[in-house]
XYZ file of C-alpha atoms in Angstrom:
463
model
C 15.339 -103.445 -138.593
C 18.621 -105.449 -138.892
C 19.295 -108.169 -136.012
C 21.727 -107.065 -133.430
C 24.470 -109.705 -133.022
C 25.760 -109.293 -129.472
C 28.977 -110.573 -128.087
C 28.849 -111.347 -124.405
C 31.837 -110.341 -122.272
C 33.590 -113.373 -120.834
C 34.324 -111.684 -117.490
C 30.768 -110.474 -117.063
C 29.357 -113.890 -117.911
C 31.579 -115.691 -115.529
C 30.999 -113.091 -112.892
C 27.343 -113.450 -113.154
C 27.506 -117.246 -113.040
C 29.565 -117.083 -109.839
C 27.133 -114.834 -108.159
C 24.128 -117.029 -109.146
C 25.907 -120.121 -107.925
C 27.362 -118.792 -104.652
C 24.314 -119.528 -102.508
C 24.342 -123.213 -103.759
C 28.136 -123.529 -103.081
C 27.699 -122.182 -99.530
C 24.859 -124.660 -98.844
C 26.791 -127.647 -100.309
C 29.921 -126.671 -98.414
C 28.003 -126.380 -95.024
C 26.562 -129.760 -95.691
C 30.014 -131.292 -96.356
C 31.423 -129.842 -93.203
C 28.629 -131.055 -91.109
C 29.060 -134.599 -92.873
C 25.485 -134.475 -94.175
C 27.110 -134.846 -97.737
C 30.263 -136.468 -99.080
C 32.464 -134.525 -101.506
C 31.396 -136.996 -104.207
C 27.595 -136.259 -103.583
C 28.306 -132.482 -103.300
C 30.116 -132.574 -106.684
C 27.317 -134.677 -108.347
C 24.746 -132.048 -107.118
C 26.882 -128.896 -107.620
C 28.145 -129.556 -111.154
C 24.851 -129.815 -112.978
C 23.536 -126.947 -110.955
C 26.537 -124.781 -111.884
C 26.004 -125.697 -115.574
C 22.372 -124.463 -115.270
C 23.810 -121.206 -113.772
C 26.201 -120.879 -116.609
C 23.457 -121.273 -119.173
C 21.158 -118.873 -117.200
C 24.005 -116.349 -116.955
C 24.776 -116.545 -120.644
C 21.071 -116.181 -121.789
C 20.742 -113.281 -119.277
C 24.046 -111.509 -120.253
C 23.304 -111.853 -123.838
C 19.653 -110.344 -123.584
C 20.839 -107.437 -121.536
C 23.837 -106.839 -123.846
C 21.383 -106.792 -126.823
C 19.172 -104.343 -124.959
C 22.261 -102.163 -124.300
C 23.347 -102.107 -127.877
C 20.063 -101.025 -129.028
C 19.877 -98.218 -126.642
C 23.481 -97.127 -127.560
C 22.317 -97.076 -131.307
C 19.597 -94.455 -130.083
C 22.172 -92.600 -127.831
C 25.166 -92.700 -130.059
C 25.590 -88.769 -129.695
C 25.171 -89.056 -125.867
C 28.450 -89.159 -123.806
C 28.700 -92.451 -121.879
C 29.545 -92.243 -118.145
C 32.415 -94.034 -116.757
C 31.808 -97.654 -115.773
C 31.414 -98.519 -112.062
C 32.126 -101.872 -110.158
C 28.476 -102.714 -110.338
C 28.757 -102.891 -114.244
C 30.459 -106.287 -113.854
C 26.929 -107.544 -113.612
C 25.698 -105.334 -116.394
C 23.025 -104.198 -114.185
C 24.566 -101.031 -113.296
C 25.480 -100.314 -117.069
C 21.777 -100.948 -117.806
C 20.598 -98.637 -115.165
C 22.919 -95.961 -116.405
C 21.856 -96.556 -119.909
C 18.093 -96.298 -118.983
C 18.783 -93.027 -117.214
C 20.714 -91.588 -120.204
C 17.709 -92.807 -122.331
C 15.204 -91.022 -120.001
C 17.050 -87.818 -120.495
C 17.283 -88.232 -124.117
C 13.576 -88.663 -124.513
C 12.859 -85.775 -122.184
C 15.313 -83.599 -124.366
C 13.651 -85.043 -127.538
C 10.115 -84.246 -126.301
C 11.076 -80.691 -125.323
C 12.523 -80.096 -128.752
C 9.379 -81.418 -130.391
C 7.183 -79.200 -128.235
C 9.404 -76.239 -129.020
C 9.379 -77.023 -132.892
C 5.422 -77.353 -132.624
C 5.036 -74.155 -130.920
C 7.344 -72.489 -133.331
C 5.507 -73.898 -136.267
C 2.034 -72.809 -134.780
C 3.528 -69.327 -134.134
C 4.861 -69.088 -137.850
C 1.546 -70.307 -139.248
C -0.464 -67.872 -137.128
C 1.969 -64.902 -138.346
C 1.489 -65.773 -141.863
C -0.699 -62.881 -143.567
C -2.228 -65.361 -146.042
C -4.794 -68.032 -145.050
C -3.200 -71.522 -144.839
C -5.193 -74.835 -144.337
C -4.027 -78.302 -143.784
C -6.331 -81.284 -145.020
C -6.548 -84.787 -143.992
C -6.951 -87.633 -146.635
C -10.706 -87.192 -146.419
C -10.496 -83.480 -147.261
C -11.476 -82.335 -143.698
C -9.713 -79.208 -142.303
C -7.227 -80.370 -139.415
C -5.448 -77.140 -139.143
C -5.965 -73.465 -139.944
C -3.977 -70.300 -139.315
C -5.208 -66.986 -137.996
C -5.822 -65.562 -141.291
C -7.800 -68.579 -142.506
C -9.978 -68.533 -139.364
C -10.623 -64.720 -140.031
C -11.641 -65.474 -143.547
C -13.660 -68.761 -143.082
C -14.646 -68.853 -139.498
C -13.285 -70.690 -136.480
C -15.900 -73.551 -136.979
C -14.288 -74.731 -140.156
C -11.658 -76.963 -138.321
C -12.783 -80.574 -138.282
C -15.148 -79.947 -141.141
C -15.257 -80.856 -144.831
C -13.356 -77.998 -146.866
C -16.476 -77.612 -149.080
C -18.454 -76.108 -146.233
C -15.981 -73.024 -146.123
C -14.791 -72.913 -149.717
C -17.344 -73.646 -152.300
C -15.709 -72.873 -155.342
C -15.479 -75.664 -157.802
C -12.073 -75.008 -159.400
C -10.595 -74.958 -155.855
C -12.079 -78.057 -154.754
C -11.307 -79.924 -157.901
C -7.767 -78.867 -157.369
C -7.724 -80.174 -153.884
C -9.270 -83.577 -154.948
C -6.688 -84.072 -157.516
C -3.755 -83.600 -155.159
C -5.460 -85.818 -152.572
C -5.823 -88.487 -155.315
C -2.247 -88.463 -156.061
C -2.710 -87.086 -159.644
C -0.554 -83.864 -159.072
C 1.990 -82.924 -156.268
C 1.287 -79.211 -156.692
C -1.484 -77.255 -158.380
C -2.104 -73.559 -158.634
C -5.496 -71.963 -159.701
C -6.856 -68.588 -159.634
C -10.553 -67.976 -158.611
C -12.938 -65.335 -157.446
C -15.314 -65.990 -154.520
C -19.015 -65.205 -155.411
C -19.336 -62.558 -152.595
C -20.511 -58.772 -152.757
C -16.806 -57.672 -152.793
C -15.668 -60.188 -155.404
C -12.534 -61.186 -153.750
C -10.049 -62.987 -155.942
C -7.494 -65.340 -154.651
C -4.526 -67.421 -155.892
C -4.675 -70.899 -154.631
C -1.885 -73.283 -154.288
C -2.427 -76.848 -153.291
C 0.447 -79.191 -152.308
C 0.626 -82.875 -151.366
C 1.625 -83.400 -147.836
C 2.901 -86.962 -146.645
C 1.213 -88.010 -143.486
C 3.743 -88.526 -140.577
C 4.962 -92.223 -140.680
C 4.136 -92.702 -144.403
C 6.987 -90.727 -146.103
C 8.104 -93.786 -148.137
C 8.613 -93.235 -151.978
C 5.905 -95.651 -152.545
C 3.324 -94.082 -150.343
C -0.152 -94.420 -151.649
C -2.740 -91.667 -152.136
C -4.594 -92.770 -148.939
C -1.259 -91.830 -147.082
C -1.411 -88.363 -148.383
C -2.707 -85.177 -146.967
C -2.533 -81.621 -148.515
C -1.758 -78.097 -147.499
C -3.594 -75.290 -149.077
C -2.367 -71.694 -149.144
C -4.492 -68.714 -150.339
C -3.212 -65.342 -151.591
C -5.556 -62.464 -151.935
C -4.947 -60.896 -155.394
C -7.971 -58.688 -155.504
C -5.735 -55.408 -154.969
C -3.388 -56.705 -157.771
C -6.111 -57.187 -160.236
C -7.847 -53.878 -159.264
C -4.316 -52.091 -159.957
C -3.886 -53.764 -163.131
C -7.438 -52.617 -164.227
C -6.638 -49.240 -162.984
C -3.408 -49.246 -165.033
C -5.009 -50.509 -168.168
C -7.871 -48.004 -167.870
C -5.306 -45.017 -167.053
C -3.330 -45.824 -170.197
C -6.408 -46.035 -172.442
C -7.812 -42.859 -170.837
C -4.578 -41.068 -171.141
C -4.188 -42.227 -174.720
C -7.771 -41.034 -175.627
C -7.330 -37.598 -173.849
C -4.120 -36.798 -175.794
C -5.474 -38.335 -179.083
C -8.373 -35.725 -179.424
C -6.300 -32.566 -179.094
C -3.663 -33.961 -181.376
C -6.038 -35.021 -183.830
C -7.413 -31.358 -183.928
C -4.003 -29.917 -184.162
C -3.014 -32.055 -187.053
C -6.392 -31.170 -188.925
C -5.912 -27.483 -188.403
C -2.167 -27.661 -189.466
C -3.274 -29.441 -192.626
C -5.991 -26.875 -193.362
C -3.624 -23.865 -192.883
C -1.129 -25.556 -195.062
C -3.858 -26.262 -197.623
C -7.171 -24.525 -198.350
C -6.873 -21.848 -195.669
C -3.276 -20.825 -196.485
C -4.577 -17.440 -197.708
C -7.523 -17.101 -195.522
C -6.720 -14.462 -192.970
C -9.842 -14.834 -190.762
C -9.833 -18.593 -190.854
C -6.122 -18.503 -190.109
C -6.636 -16.393 -187.143
C -9.557 -18.499 -185.721
C -7.733 -21.843 -186.309
C -4.659 -20.719 -184.614
C -6.696 -19.798 -181.547
C -8.323 -23.094 -181.533
C -4.834 -24.706 -181.880
C -3.660 -22.820 -178.892
C -6.477 -23.938 -176.716
C -5.975 -27.518 -177.833
C -2.210 -27.235 -176.965
C -2.844 -25.525 -173.733
C -5.260 -28.365 -172.868
C -2.544 -30.962 -173.712
C 0.024 -28.984 -171.548
C -2.413 -29.102 -168.629
C -2.900 -32.865 -169.163
C 0.788 -33.559 -169.119
C 1.315 -31.252 -166.197
C -1.353 -32.994 -164.162
C 0.025 -36.474 -165.099
C 3.551 -35.338 -163.908
C 2.150 -33.859 -160.758
C -0.040 -37.010 -159.991
C 3.169 -39.395 -160.623
C 5.322 -37.227 -158.203
C 2.728 -37.097 -155.556
C 2.324 -40.918 -155.676
C 5.940 -41.478 -155.320
C 6.067 -39.288 -152.155
C 2.673 -40.618 -150.793
C 4.315 -42.595 -147.807
C 6.548 -39.592 -147.004
C 4.388 -37.637 -144.560
C 5.219 -33.898 -144.634
C 5.885 -32.191 -141.344
C 5.889 -28.438 -141.886
C 3.486 -26.027 -139.994
C 1.272 -24.366 -142.428
C -1.092 -21.542 -141.419
C -4.354 -22.168 -143.381
C -6.170 -18.960 -142.923
C -3.714 -16.724 -144.801
C -3.160 -19.424 -147.293
C -6.991 -19.711 -148.067
C -7.129 -15.797 -148.177
C -4.563 -15.622 -150.771
C -5.940 -18.277 -152.862
C -9.450 -16.581 -152.843
C -7.958 -13.366 -153.879
C -6.036 -14.938 -156.726
C -9.192 -16.583 -158.105
C -11.281 -13.432 -157.654
C -11.051 -12.604 -161.536
C -12.694 -16.008 -162.700
C -15.291 -15.601 -159.928
C -16.132 -12.147 -161.089
C -16.478 -13.432 -164.700
C -19.343 -15.575 -163.614
C -20.716 -13.100 -161.083
C -19.774 -15.575 -158.291
C -19.210 -14.336 -154.707
C -16.378 -15.827 -152.819
C -17.256 -15.750 -149.115
C -14.779 -16.571 -146.373
C -15.451 -17.898 -142.989
C -12.080 -18.641 -141.570
C -11.091 -19.181 -137.876
C -8.181 -17.037 -137.332
C -7.305 -18.732 -134.094
C -7.029 -22.135 -135.701
C -3.472 -23.900 -135.323
C -1.264 -24.435 -138.263
C -1.795 -27.665 -140.124
C 0.958 -30.359 -140.613
C 1.772 -30.540 -144.165
C 3.492 -29.011 -147.395
C 2.306 -25.660 -148.270
C 2.792 -25.943 -152.134
C 0.709 -29.163 -152.002
C -2.042 -27.752 -149.839
C -2.259 -24.683 -151.966
C -2.823 -26.916 -154.977
C -5.432 -28.803 -153.191
C -7.591 -25.819 -152.098
C -6.983 -23.881 -155.414
C -8.370 -26.954 -157.425
C -11.539 -27.189 -155.158
C -12.075 -23.580 -155.116
C -11.581 -23.083 -158.855
C -13.851 -26.218 -159.437
C -16.693 -24.676 -157.267
C -16.465 -21.404 -159.204
C -16.512 -23.200 -162.520
C -19.293 -25.580 -161.672
C -21.416 -23.101 -159.623
C -24.268 -21.191 -161.097
C -23.790 -17.825 -162.425
C -24.425 -15.262 -159.669
C -24.213 -17.788 -156.829
C -21.935 -17.953 -153.872
C -18.952 -20.036 -152.961
C -18.211 -20.376 -149.363
C -14.548 -21.263 -148.039
C -14.761 -22.050 -144.301
C -11.919 -22.921 -141.926
C -12.913 -24.592 -138.573
C -10.978 -26.463 -135.821
C -12.291 -29.764 -134.418
C -10.402 -31.298 -131.618
C -11.435 -34.809 -132.702
C -11.298 -34.344 -136.376
C -8.500 -31.952 -136.527
C -8.716 -28.970 -138.951
C -11.537 -28.767 -141.452
C -11.675 -26.710 -144.592
C -14.844 -26.992 -146.568
C -15.671 -25.406 -149.864
C -19.378 -25.148 -150.674
C -20.894 -24.251 -153.871
C -24.255 -23.597 -155.344
C -24.103 -25.665 -158.428
C -26.188 -28.382 -159.916
C -25.041 -30.980 -157.457
C -23.678 -34.364 -158.247
C -25.985 -37.562 -158.177
C -25.122 -40.027 -155.437
C -24.283 -43.042 -157.588
C -21.214 -40.720 -158.952
C -19.934 -39.698 -155.614
C -17.757 -42.917 -154.884
C -15.825 -42.598 -158.140
C -15.168 -38.925 -158.327
C -11.664 -39.247 -157.291
C -10.804 -41.819 -159.952
C -8.560 -40.844 -162.637
C -10.281 -39.283 -165.799
C -13.666 -39.893 -164.099
C -16.208 -37.178 -165.137
C -19.813 -36.896 -164.273
C -20.278 -34.731 -167.472
C -17.528 -35.265 -169.915
C -18.529 -32.803 -172.459
C -18.914 -29.974 -169.837
C -15.747 -30.780 -168.047
C -13.717 -30.580 -171.332
C -15.410 -27.288 -172.289
C -14.384 -25.769 -168.790
C -10.780 -27.123 -169.375
C -10.822 -29.895 -166.976
C -8.426 -32.920 -167.426
C -10.284 -35.282 -165.256
C -7.204 -35.547 -162.883
C -7.889 -32.797 -160.281
C -9.728 -34.764 -157.888
C -7.456 -37.739 -158.106
C -4.515 -35.296 -157.302
C -6.483 -33.948 -154.417
C -7.126 -37.393 -152.941
C -3.275 -38.435 -153.060
C -2.234 -35.159 -151.372
C -4.741 -35.402 -148.773
C -3.725 -39.133 -148.294
C 0.026 -38.090 -148.086
C -0.879 -35.557 -145.300
C -2.744 -38.521 -143.414
C -6.002 -36.364 -143.834
C -9.449 -37.234 -145.219
C -11.596 -35.924 -148.215
C -15.269 -35.969 -147.580
C -17.544 -35.240 -150.513
C -21.294 -34.403 -150.020
C -23.790 -33.187 -152.601
C -27.396 -32.871 -153.355
C -28.921 -32.465 -156.722
C -30.283 -29.065 -157.356
C -28.688 -27.448 -154.264
C -24.990 -27.779 -154.420
C -21.800 -29.760 -153.402
C -19.440 -29.498 -150.307
C -15.907 -30.730 -150.533
C -14.447 -31.048 -146.899
C -10.647 -31.492 -146.132
C -9.767 -32.699 -142.699
C -6.074 -32.403 -141.777
C -4.036 -33.027 -138.367
C -2.766 -29.928 -136.852
C 0.281 -28.831 -134.783
C -0.399 -29.415 -131.202
């Protein structure tokens, strides 16, 4: 800090000297008046004493003035009060400056407390885990998301007790050693869920050591984690979707190209072969059309999934109409469609066309995959807690339990060959899931091998 060069005001110096020397002058004056001292003796005693007062007043004034100037440097933005008579001795000015300094420090303390509280609130509100580490790699601060991920006991402990991934610890050590100012690394925690994170570690100068030549010992680190599990899963689903869609389209296209080449070549004049090939080509073209329609339908539903429908839909008449429309398919397999509909059930909140698509898909699947001569039951019930429940029960072969969690994935099939033979695209249950999600409902699938399956849709109703 630069040395303060203070200039002592002459008037204040002389005023202080006179005030300090006044008692001595009074004593000497009384002594001369009572003839205890002569004027010569009084002068010989008073002049040296007054010189000492002058020297002391100068030192005192300079010291106080220097303190005032330092305080003024701190309080440069604070307004100065008007000078009073007591300021001739600089004691009044010193008192006023100390009071201003006290108010300034209280204000600064309040601002620091407010900033600290605001910083804590911001850190706690961040959705991503954030940790602050000291030079020894100990956790000194953790926001709410980090405590929820690693536990409250992590604060004050070494980071390795909470985060044990080698790549993450190496990145932190490199930043604390001063090798890098910022490091980003992706890693997956070895847990049952296999959660993946994007980690960013940044150097954080310790308070009071912000100089450009700060050493690694003066550095801490801030660590931020971003959960990318959903992004990676979405990317895998996108890649799988493209691959599956390409495969599903490639097979019928290859069949069409092969049959067209055959009809243009060897089977040009073969009437029976031409009729048979054209029938196969029609089926393959219809399969492609169904696939494209399902893809378009799924895309449209996904775009509107966050827009909840609000129409009142009476489910009993809707289910009755759908069962009547699917009666020819059921009759072809000698399947009996049984309706158990609660006619007093209130309307559901939803879109009639989309709910019709859901129930038609499920009833059609129950007929297709049910045994010949079996029964498919369509039931509508009201549950005050669960809402409306529509269940479609078949008496088919059943679905093994390991397949149940993946049934609503796009292009997932339990029996691919049988599904394609029956005209399935592998997208029906995916469409059902997204429609039910848009309606803020729930799809429940229960199945037992050799007995059959139950697909239940639970929907909110108009109250």
